[in-house]
Amino acid sequence: MKNTIHKIILLNFFLLLIGLTSCESYLDEVPKGKKIPETLADFEAMLRYEYGNHRVDITQALNLLNDKWQSSANLNYYPLYKANYFWDESINRITLNNADETAYYASYGAINSFNLIIENALTSQNATEDAKRVVWAHAKVLRAMTYFNLVNYYADTYDASTAATKLSVPLITSANVNAPYTQISIQAMYDFILKDMEEALPFLPKTGATILHPGLGAAYAFYARVYLQMNNYTQALAFADKALAENNKLYDWTAYYATNKTQIENATSYVRTASPMDFNYIENYNFRHGSSNSSSGESTIPYERGAQFETGDARFKSRWKVRTVGADTYYYGTISGYFNLGGMTTVEVYLIKAECQARKGEINEAMNTLNTVRKTRILAASYADLTATTTAQAMAHIMKTKRNELILSIVPFCDIRRWNHEGIYTVTLSKIVDGNTLTLAPTSHMWTMPFPQGAIDNPGNGTFVQNVTK
């Protein structure tokens, strides 16, 4: 699988078409002497460009959540990291965000590739009409996924009462150099995402040519994520069930722990074990990298974050181990390989289903769904079914499990924004630093990220404005 994905033959015209070298480069002049894609194979190869088109960078969201440990050196060198990591609401993050931020530029670079496929695949050469439609549909789904990440990073969370009047992000639908665009409303962006999905769905295969090619299961799972973010629990549940009908497998982390127990329990050894969360992970619907696409090892998490995991969580124990280096103590990542932190997985869909059931008042069903996940995670010596008698109790269990299960992905950030805006199941972050208690309130402006200053200063063929004041 890995060899197949890495056989990218079109790097030259990726450099031509995407342009990630500067803040306005995706709208710059096209370099001379580069190959232009013509055949369907050319366009299909773009879907396999995992490091460029399948990277979901959310570094500042991870900093804000304190889900990724940052060293003092990093915090001192990157002022924006420090502002988010310590929840400093007095800092103007707009002025700090004056470099090429990968979250923005990598996303729009990928969108440019997907636009190119969508515009040209149906008229490409050397392929059947059915084959052309499949590639076109894959690109539609991936574009929708990428815009979902952008709107939930740089704009306020969805609220049906205000979504039509609040701005989201620039909508670019053409790969043409200097293509015009508009910064559309949040409602218009969600409508666009759903339209892309609706148009793609009839042409998607059950499974794609590789795990980078989203099939029906990935589409249904993503639909469930979108509708959950829109607080449409009926639709989210319906699509969650459709996704689980395509794939309902859960990886047995208790078995992984048992297999690697000697190494995991060796408190003085930090030799890494192999990641099961790679291209072949049985929970995958589709694969996309997270903030890092390196195979060296998993991100380190803060020591305080480790206390939020459930006792006996084999998934946590298998992935992180307490380590002290000098004055720093943290949970060191003890797995190496690749990690599906940007794609859709069955565990997310189970937890979407559990929340929707709880919202409908189906408390027992929600807990059964949640415990189905937990049985593959919690070691037998610590396991007991979680129970609830109210929606609030069920939600507390689901929220904790989901935030831990989807750590280092964009999902916890989206979820907390959604819960905070609803005002019922709010999340206040808190920690003690040098004897001082720091908090991040549910209503803080910091839950929306500022656009990079370079993008504002070099907008290309359109205009857009910041969605935050600082």
Coordinates of C-alpha atoms in Angstrom, one line a residue:
M1 CA 0.0 0.0 0.0
K2 CA 2.7 2.4 1.0
N3 CA 4.6 1.8 -2.2
T4 CA 1.5 2.4 -4.3
I5 CA 0.8 5.7 -2.6
H6 CA 4.4 6.9 -3.0
K7 CA 4.5 6.3 -6.8
I8 CA 3.7 9.9 -7.7
I9 CA 4.7 10.6 -11.3
L10 CA 3.4 14.2 -11.5
L11 CA 5.4 16.2 -9.0
N12 CA 6.6 18.6 -11.7
F13 CA 3.1 19.9 -12.5
F14 CA 2.1 19.8 -8.9
L15 CA 4.8 22.5 -8.4
L16 CA 3.2 24.2 -11.5
L17 CA -0.4 24.0 -10.4
I18 CA -0.4 24.1 -6.6
G19 CA 2.3 26.5 -5.7
L20 CA 2.9 26.4 -1.9
T21 CA 6.0 28.6 -1.8
S22 CA 4.5 31.9 -0.9
C23 CA 1.3 33.4 0.4
E24 CA -0.1 34.3 -3.0
S25 CA 1.7 31.6 -5.1
Y26 CA -1.4 29.6 -5.9
L27 CA -2.6 32.6 -7.9
D28 CA 0.8 33.5 -9.4
E29 CA 1.9 33.0 -13.0
V30 CA 2.4 29.4 -14.2
P31 CA 6.1 28.4 -14.6
K32 CA 7.2 27.6 -18.2
G33 CA 8.2 24.2 -19.5
K34 CA 6.1 22.0 -17.2
K35 CA 3.9 19.1 -18.2
I36 CA 0.2 19.8 -18.2
P37 CA -2.1 16.9 -17.1
E38 CA -4.3 15.5 -19.9
T39 CA -5.1 11.9 -19.3
L40 CA -7.3 10.6 -16.5
A41 CA -4.3 8.8 -15.1
D42 CA -2.6 12.2 -14.7
F43 CA -5.5 13.6 -12.7
E44 CA -6.0 10.4 -10.7
A45 CA -2.3 10.5 -9.6
M46 CA -3.0 13.8 -7.9
L47 CA -5.4 12.0 -5.5
R48 CA -2.4 9.9 -4.4
Y49 CA -0.2 12.9 -3.5
E50 CA -0.6 12.2 0.2
Y51 CA 2.0 14.7 1.5
G52 CA 0.5 17.7 -0.4
N53 CA -3.2 16.9 -0.8
H54 CA -3.9 14.8 2.3
R55 CA -2.3 16.9 5.0
V56 CA -4.6 18.4 7.7
D57 CA -2.5 20.8 9.6
I58 CA -4.1 22.1 12.8
T59 CA -1.1 23.0 14.9
Q60 CA -2.6 26.1 16.5
A61 CA -5.8 24.2 17.5
L62 CA -3.6 21.6 19.2
N63 CA -1.8 24.3 21.0
L64 CA -5.0 25.9 22.1
L65 CA -6.4 22.6 23.4
N66 CA -3.0 21.8 25.0
D67 CA -3.2 18.4 23.3
K68 CA 0.4 18.6 22.1
W69 CA 3.3 19.4 24.3
Q70 CA 5.4 22.4 23.4
S71 CA 8.9 23.0 24.7
S72 CA 10.0 26.3 26.3
A73 CA 12.2 26.8 23.3
N74 CA 9.3 26.4 20.8
L75 CA 7.1 28.7 22.9
N76 CA 9.8 31.4 23.1
Y77 CA 10.7 31.1 19.4
Y78 CA 7.0 31.1 18.1
P79 CA 5.0 33.9 19.8
L80 CA 1.8 32.6 18.2
Y81 CA 2.4 29.2 19.8
K82 CA 2.9 30.8 23.2
A83 CA -0.3 32.9 22.9
N84 CA -2.5 30.0 22.1
Y85 CA -0.8 27.5 24.5
F86 CA -1.1 29.8 27.5
W87 CA -4.5 31.3 26.4
D88 CA -3.3 34.9 26.4
E89 CA -6.4 36.8 25.4
S90 CA -4.5 40.1 25.5
I91 CA -2.3 39.2 22.6
N92 CA -3.2 40.2 19.1
R93 CA -2.7 36.9 17.3
I94 CA -3.3 38.6 13.9
T95 CA 0.0 40.4 14.1
L96 CA 1.7 37.3 15.3
N97 CA 0.4 35.2 12.4
N98 CA 2.5 36.9 9.8
A99 CA 4.2 33.9 8.3
D100 CA 3.0 31.2 5.8
E101 CA 0.8 29.1 8.1
T102 CA 0.5 25.6 6.8
A103 CA -3.1 25.1 8.0
Y104 CA -4.2 27.8 5.4
Y105 CA -1.8 27.3 2.5
A106 CA -1.6 23.5 2.5
S107 CA -5.4 23.4 2.5
Y108 CA -5.8 25.9 -0.4
G109 CA -3.0 24.1 -2.3
A110 CA -4.9 20.9 -2.0
I111 CA -8.2 22.6 -3.0
N112 CA -6.4 23.9 -6.1
S113 CA -5.5 20.3 -7.1
F114 CA -9.1 19.1 -6.4
N115 CA -10.4 22.0 -8.5
L116 CA -8.2 21.1 -11.3
I117 CA -9.5 17.5 -11.2
I118 CA -13.1 18.6 -11.0
E119 CA -12.8 21.0 -13.9
N120 CA -10.9 18.6 -16.2
A121 CA -11.4 14.9 -15.3
L122 CA -14.7 14.5 -17.2
T123 CA -13.1 15.7 -20.4
S124 CA -9.8 13.9 -19.9
Q125 CA -8.3 11.4 -22.3
N126 CA -7.8 7.6 -22.3
A127 CA -10.6 6.5 -19.9
T128 CA -14.2 5.4 -19.8
E129 CA -16.9 7.8 -18.7
D130 CA -17.5 5.7 -15.6
A131 CA -13.8 5.9 -14.6
K132 CA -13.8 9.7 -15.2
R133 CA -16.8 10.1 -12.9
V134 CA -15.2 8.1 -10.1
V135 CA -12.1 10.3 -10.1
W136 CA -14.2 13.4 -10.3
A137 CA -16.3 12.2 -7.3
H138 CA -13.3 11.5 -5.2
A139 CA -12.0 15.0 -5.8
K140 CA -15.5 16.4 -4.8
V141 CA -15.4 14.6 -1.5
L142 CA -11.9 15.6 -0.7
R143 CA -12.6 19.3 -1.6
A144 CA -15.6 19.2 0.7
M145 CA -13.5 17.7 3.5
T146 CA -10.9 20.4 3.1
Y147 CA -13.4 23.2 3.2
F148 CA -15.0 21.8 6.3
N149 CA -11.6 21.9 8.0
L150 CA -11.1 25.5 6.9
V151 CA -14.5 26.8 8.0
N152 CA -14.2 25.1 11.4
Y153 CA -10.7 26.6 11.9
Y154 CA -11.0 30.2 10.6
A155 CA -14.7 30.9 11.1
D156 CA -17.1 30.7 14.0
T157 CA -18.9 27.4 14.6
Y158 CA -22.1 26.8 12.9
D159 CA -25.3 28.4 14.3
A160 CA -28.4 28.2 12.1
S161 CA -29.6 31.6 13.4
T162 CA -26.4 33.5 12.4
A163 CA -24.7 31.3 9.7
A164 CA -26.2 33.3 6.8
T165 CA -24.8 36.6 8.1
K166 CA -21.4 35.5 9.5
L167 CA -18.4 35.2 7.1
S168 CA -16.5 31.9 6.6
V169 CA -13.5 31.5 4.3
P170 CA -12.7 32.3 0.7
L171 CA -14.5 29.9 -1.7
I172 CA -12.2 29.1 -4.7
T173 CA -13.7 26.7 -7.2
S174 CA -11.3 27.2 -10.1
A175 CA -7.7 26.1 -10.6
N176 CA -7.1 28.9 -13.1
V177 CA -4.4 31.3 -12.3
N178 CA -5.8 34.4 -10.6
A179 CA -9.2 32.9 -10.4
P180 CA -11.8 35.2 -8.7
Y181 CA -13.3 34.2 -5.4
T182 CA -15.7 35.4 -2.7
Q183 CA -15.5 35.1 1.1
I184 CA -18.9 33.5 1.5
S185 CA -21.1 33.1 4.6
I186 CA -20.9 30.1 6.9
Q187 CA -24.3 28.9 5.7
A188 CA -23.2 29.2 2.1
M189 CA -20.1 27.2 2.8
Y190 CA -22.0 24.4 4.5
D191 CA -24.4 24.4 1.6
F192 CA -21.5 24.2 -0.8
I193 CA -20.0 21.3 1.1
L194 CA -23.3 19.4 1.1
K195 CA -23.8 20.1 -2.6
D196 CA -20.3 18.6 -3.4
M197 CA -21.2 15.5 -1.4
E198 CA -24.6 15.2 -3.0
E199 CA -23.1 15.4 -6.5
A200 CA -20.3 12.9 -5.7
L201 CA -22.3 10.3 -3.9
P202 CA -23.9 8.5 -6.9
F203 CA -20.5 7.9 -8.5
L204 CA -18.4 6.7 -5.5
P205 CA -17.3 3.1 -5.4
K206 CA -17.7 1.1 -2.2
T207 CA -14.0 1.4 -1.7
G208 CA -11.4 3.5 -3.6
A209 CA -8.4 2.4 -5.5
T210 CA -6.3 3.2 -2.3
I211 CA -7.2 4.4 1.2
L212 CA -6.5 7.9 -0.1
H213 CA -9.5 7.6 -2.4
P214 CA -12.7 8.1 -0.3
G215 CA -15.4 5.5 -1.0
L216 CA -19.0 5.3 0.2
G217 CA -18.1 4.6 3.8
A218 CA -15.9 7.7 3.9
A219 CA -18.6 9.8 2.3
Y220 CA -21.3 8.6 4.8
A221 CA -19.0 9.1 7.7
F222 CA -18.1 12.6 6.6
Y223 CA -21.8 13.4 6.1
A224 CA -22.3 12.3 9.7
R225 CA -19.5 14.7 10.9
V226 CA -21.0 17.6 8.9
Y227 CA -24.5 17.2 10.1
L228 CA -23.4 16.7 13.7
Q229 CA -21.5 20.1 13.4
M230 CA -24.8 21.6 12.2
N231 CA -26.6 20.1 15.2
N232 CA -28.8 18.0 12.9
Y233 CA -28.7 14.9 15.0
T234 CA -31.4 13.0 12.9
Q235 CA -29.3 13.3 9.7
A236 CA -26.0 12.7 11.5
L237 CA -27.4 9.5 13.0
A238 CA -28.8 8.3 9.7
F239 CA -25.5 8.7 8.0
A240 CA -23.5 7.2 10.9
D241 CA -25.6 4.1 10.5
K242 CA -24.9 4.0 6.8
A243 CA -21.2 4.4 7.4
L244 CA -21.2 1.6 9.9
A245 CA -23.0 -0.6 7.4
E246 CA -20.0 -0.2 5.1
N247 CA -17.4 -0.7 7.9
N248 CA -18.0 -1.2 11.6
K249 CA -14.7 -2.7 12.6
L250 CA -12.8 -1.5 15.7
Y251 CA -9.2 -2.1 16.4
D252 CA -8.5 -4.1 19.6
W253 CA -6.0 -2.0 21.5
T254 CA -6.1 -4.3 24.4
A255 CA -4.6 -7.0 22.2
Y256 CA -2.0 -4.5 20.9
Y257 CA -1.1 -3.8 24.5
A258 CA -0.8 -7.5 25.4
T259 CA 1.5 -8.1 22.4
N260 CA 3.8 -5.2 23.3
K261 CA 3.3 -5.3 27.0
T262 CA 7.0 -5.9 27.9
Q263 CA 8.1 -2.8 26.0
I264 CA 5.2 -0.7 27.1
E265 CA 5.7 -1.4 30.8
N266 CA 9.4 -0.9 30.7
A267 CA 9.5 2.5 32.4
T268 CA 13.1 3.2 31.4
S269 CA 12.9 2.3 27.7
Y270 CA 11.6 4.6 25.1
V271 CA 12.0 2.3 22.0
R272 CA 9.0 2.9 19.8
T273 CA 6.6 0.2 18.7
A274 CA 4.9 0.1 15.3
S275 CA 1.9 2.2 14.6
P276 CA -1.3 0.3 13.7
M277 CA -3.0 3.5 12.7
D278 CA -1.4 3.6 9.2
F279 CA -2.8 3.1 5.7
N280 CA -4.1 -0.4 6.7
Y281 CA -5.8 0.4 10.0
I282 CA -9.0 -1.5 10.1
E283 CA -10.9 1.6 11.4
N284 CA -10.0 3.7 8.3
Y285 CA -12.7 4.9 5.9
N286 CA -10.0 7.1 4.2
F287 CA -6.6 8.2 5.2
R288 CA -5.2 11.7 5.6
H289 CA -2.2 12.9 7.6
G290 CA -2.5 15.2 10.6
S291 CA -0.3 18.1 11.4
S292 CA 2.7 16.0 10.8
N293 CA 3.2 13.6 7.9
S294 CA 6.5 12.3 9.3
S295 CA 6.9 8.6 10.1
S296 CA 9.4 9.3 12.9
G297 CA 7.0 9.1 15.8
E298 CA 3.8 10.3 17.5
S299 CA 3.5 13.7 19.0
T300 CA 4.3 14.3 22.7
I301 CA 1.4 15.4 24.9
P302 CA 1.5 17.5 28.1
Y303 CA 1.8 15.6 31.4
E304 CA -1.5 17.1 32.6
R305 CA -3.3 15.9 29.5
G306 CA -2.5 12.3 30.4
A307 CA -4.6 12.5 33.6
Q308 CA -7.7 13.0 31.5
F309 CA -7.6 9.5 30.0
E310 CA -9.6 6.7 31.5
T311 CA -7.9 4.3 33.9
G312 CA -6.8 1.2 32.0
D313 CA -7.0 2.8 28.6
A314 CA -4.8 0.5 26.5
R315 CA -4.8 2.9 23.6
F316 CA -3.3 5.6 25.8
K317 CA -0.8 3.3 27.5
S318 CA 0.3 2.0 24.1
R319 CA 0.9 5.4 22.6
W320 CA 2.5 7.5 25.4
K321 CA 4.8 7.1 28.4
V322 CA 5.9 9.5 31.1
R323 CA 9.4 11.0 30.5
T324 CA 11.4 13.6 32.3
V325 CA 14.2 15.4 30.5
G326 CA 15.8 18.2 32.6
A327 CA 13.1 20.3 34.0
D328 CA 10.4 19.0 31.6
T329 CA 8.0 16.1 32.3
Y330 CA 5.6 15.0 29.5
Y331 CA 4.1 12.0 27.9
Y332 CA 6.5 10.9 25.2
G333 CA 5.0 9.3 22.0
T334 CA 6.1 5.7 22.0
I335 CA 4.7 4.7 18.6
S336 CA 6.3 5.3 15.2
G337 CA 4.9 5.1 11.7
Y338 CA 1.9 6.8 10.1
F339 CA -1.2 8.0 11.8
N340 CA -4.6 8.6 10.3
L341 CA -5.4 11.9 12.1
G342 CA -7.0 13.7 9.2
G343 CA -9.3 11.1 7.7
M344 CA -12.6 9.4 8.7
T345 CA -12.6 6.4 11.0
T346 CA -15.1 4.0 12.4
V347 CA -14.5 5.0 16.0
E348 CA -15.5 8.6 15.2
V349 CA -18.7 7.4 13.7
Y350 CA -19.5 5.2 16.7
L351 CA -19.1 8.2 18.9
I352 CA -21.2 10.4 16.6
K353 CA -23.9 7.8 16.8
A354 CA -23.6 7.7 20.6
E355 CA -24.1 11.4 20.9
C356 CA -27.0 11.5 18.5
Q357 CA -28.7 8.7 20.5
A358 CA -28.1 10.5 23.7
R359 CA -29.6 13.7 22.2
K360 CA -32.7 11.8 21.2
G361 CA -33.1 10.5 24.8
E362 CA -32.1 7.0 23.9
I363 CA -29.8 6.8 26.9
N364 CA -29.3 3.0 27.1
E365 CA -28.7 2.7 23.3
A366 CA -26.1 5.6 23.5
M367 CA -24.3 3.8 26.3
N368 CA -24.3 0.5 24.5
T369 CA -22.7 2.2 21.5
L370 CA -20.1 3.9 23.7
N371 CA -19.3 0.7 25.5
T372 CA -18.8 -1.1 22.2
V373 CA -15.9 1.2 21.6
R374 CA -14.6 1.0 25.2
K375 CA -14.4 -2.8 25.2
T376 CA -11.7 -2.6 22.6
R377 CA -9.8 0.1 24.5
I378 CA -10.0 -0.5 28.3
L379 CA -8.0 -3.4 29.8
A380 CA -10.1 -6.1 31.4
A381 CA -8.8 -5.4 34.9
S382 CA -10.2 -1.9 34.7
Y383 CA -13.2 -2.4 32.5
A384 CA -16.8 -1.9 33.6
D385 CA -19.7 -0.7 31.4
L386 CA -20.4 3.0 31.8
T387 CA -24.1 3.7 32.6
A388 CA -26.2 6.8 32.6
T389 CA -29.8 7.7 33.5
T390 CA -29.9 11.2 31.9
T391 CA -28.8 12.8 28.7
A392 CA -26.3 15.0 30.6
Q393 CA -24.7 11.9 32.2
A394 CA -24.4 10.2 28.9
M395 CA -23.0 13.2 27.2
A396 CA -20.3 13.6 29.9
H397 CA -19.1 10.0 29.2
I398 CA -19.3 10.5 25.4
M399 CA -17.5 13.8 25.5
K400 CA -14.6 12.5 27.5
T401 CA -14.2 9.4 25.4
K402 CA -14.4 11.2 22.1
R403 CA -11.9 13.9 23.1
N404 CA -9.4 11.2 24.1
E405 CA -10.1 8.9 21.1
L406 CA -9.8 11.7 18.5
I407 CA -6.9 13.5 20.2
L408 CA -4.5 15.2 17.7
S409 CA -7.2 15.4 15.1
I410 CA -9.5 18.4 14.3
V411 CA -12.5 16.7 15.8
P412 CA -12.0 17.7 19.5
F413 CA -11.6 21.3 18.4
C414 CA -14.8 21.2 16.4
D415 CA -16.7 19.4 19.1
I416 CA -15.7 21.8 21.9
R417 CA -16.6 24.8 19.8
R418 CA -20.0 23.3 19.0
W419 CA -20.7 22.3 22.7
N420 CA -19.5 25.7 24.0
H421 CA -21.7 27.6 21.5
E422 CA -24.7 25.5 22.5
G423 CA -24.2 26.5 26.1
I424 CA -25.4 23.3 27.7
Y425 CA -22.3 21.0 27.7
T426 CA -19.6 23.7 27.9
V427 CA -15.9 23.0 28.3
T428 CA -13.6 25.3 30.2
L429 CA -9.9 24.6 29.9
S430 CA -7.8 25.1 33.0
K431 CA -4.2 24.6 34.1
I432 CA -1.7 25.8 36.7
V433 CA 1.5 27.5 35.4
D434 CA 4.1 28.7 37.9
G435 CA 1.5 28.8 40.6
N436 CA -1.1 30.7 38.6
T437 CA -4.3 29.2 37.4
L438 CA -5.0 29.8 33.7
T439 CA -8.3 29.3 32.0
L440 CA -9.9 29.4 28.6
A441 CA -13.6 30.2 28.8
P442 CA -16.2 28.7 26.4
T443 CA -16.9 32.2 25.1
S444 CA -13.3 33.2 24.4
H445 CA -12.5 34.8 21.0
M446 CA -9.5 32.4 20.8
W447 CA -11.7 29.5 19.7
T448 CA -11.6 31.0 16.2
M449 CA -8.2 31.2 14.5
P450 CA -7.0 34.3 12.6
F451 CA -6.2 34.2 8.9
P452 CA -2.5 34.5 8.2
Q453 CA -1.5 38.1 7.7
G454 CA 0.2 37.3 4.5
A455 CA -3.1 36.0 3.0
I456 CA -4.9 39.2 4.1
D457 CA -2.1 41.4 2.6
N458 CA -2.0 39.4 -0.7
P459 CA -5.6 38.4 -1.3
G460 CA -5.3 37.6 -5.0
N461 CA -8.4 38.2 -7.2
G462 CA -10.8 38.8 -4.4
T463 CA -11.1 40.4 -0.9
F464 CA -11.7 38.9 2.5
V465 CA -11.6 40.1 6.1
Q466 CA -10.5 38.7 9.4
N467 CA -13.1 36.8 11.4
V468 CA -11.6 37.7 14.7
T469 CA -10.5 41.0 16.3
K470 CA -7.3 39.6 17.7

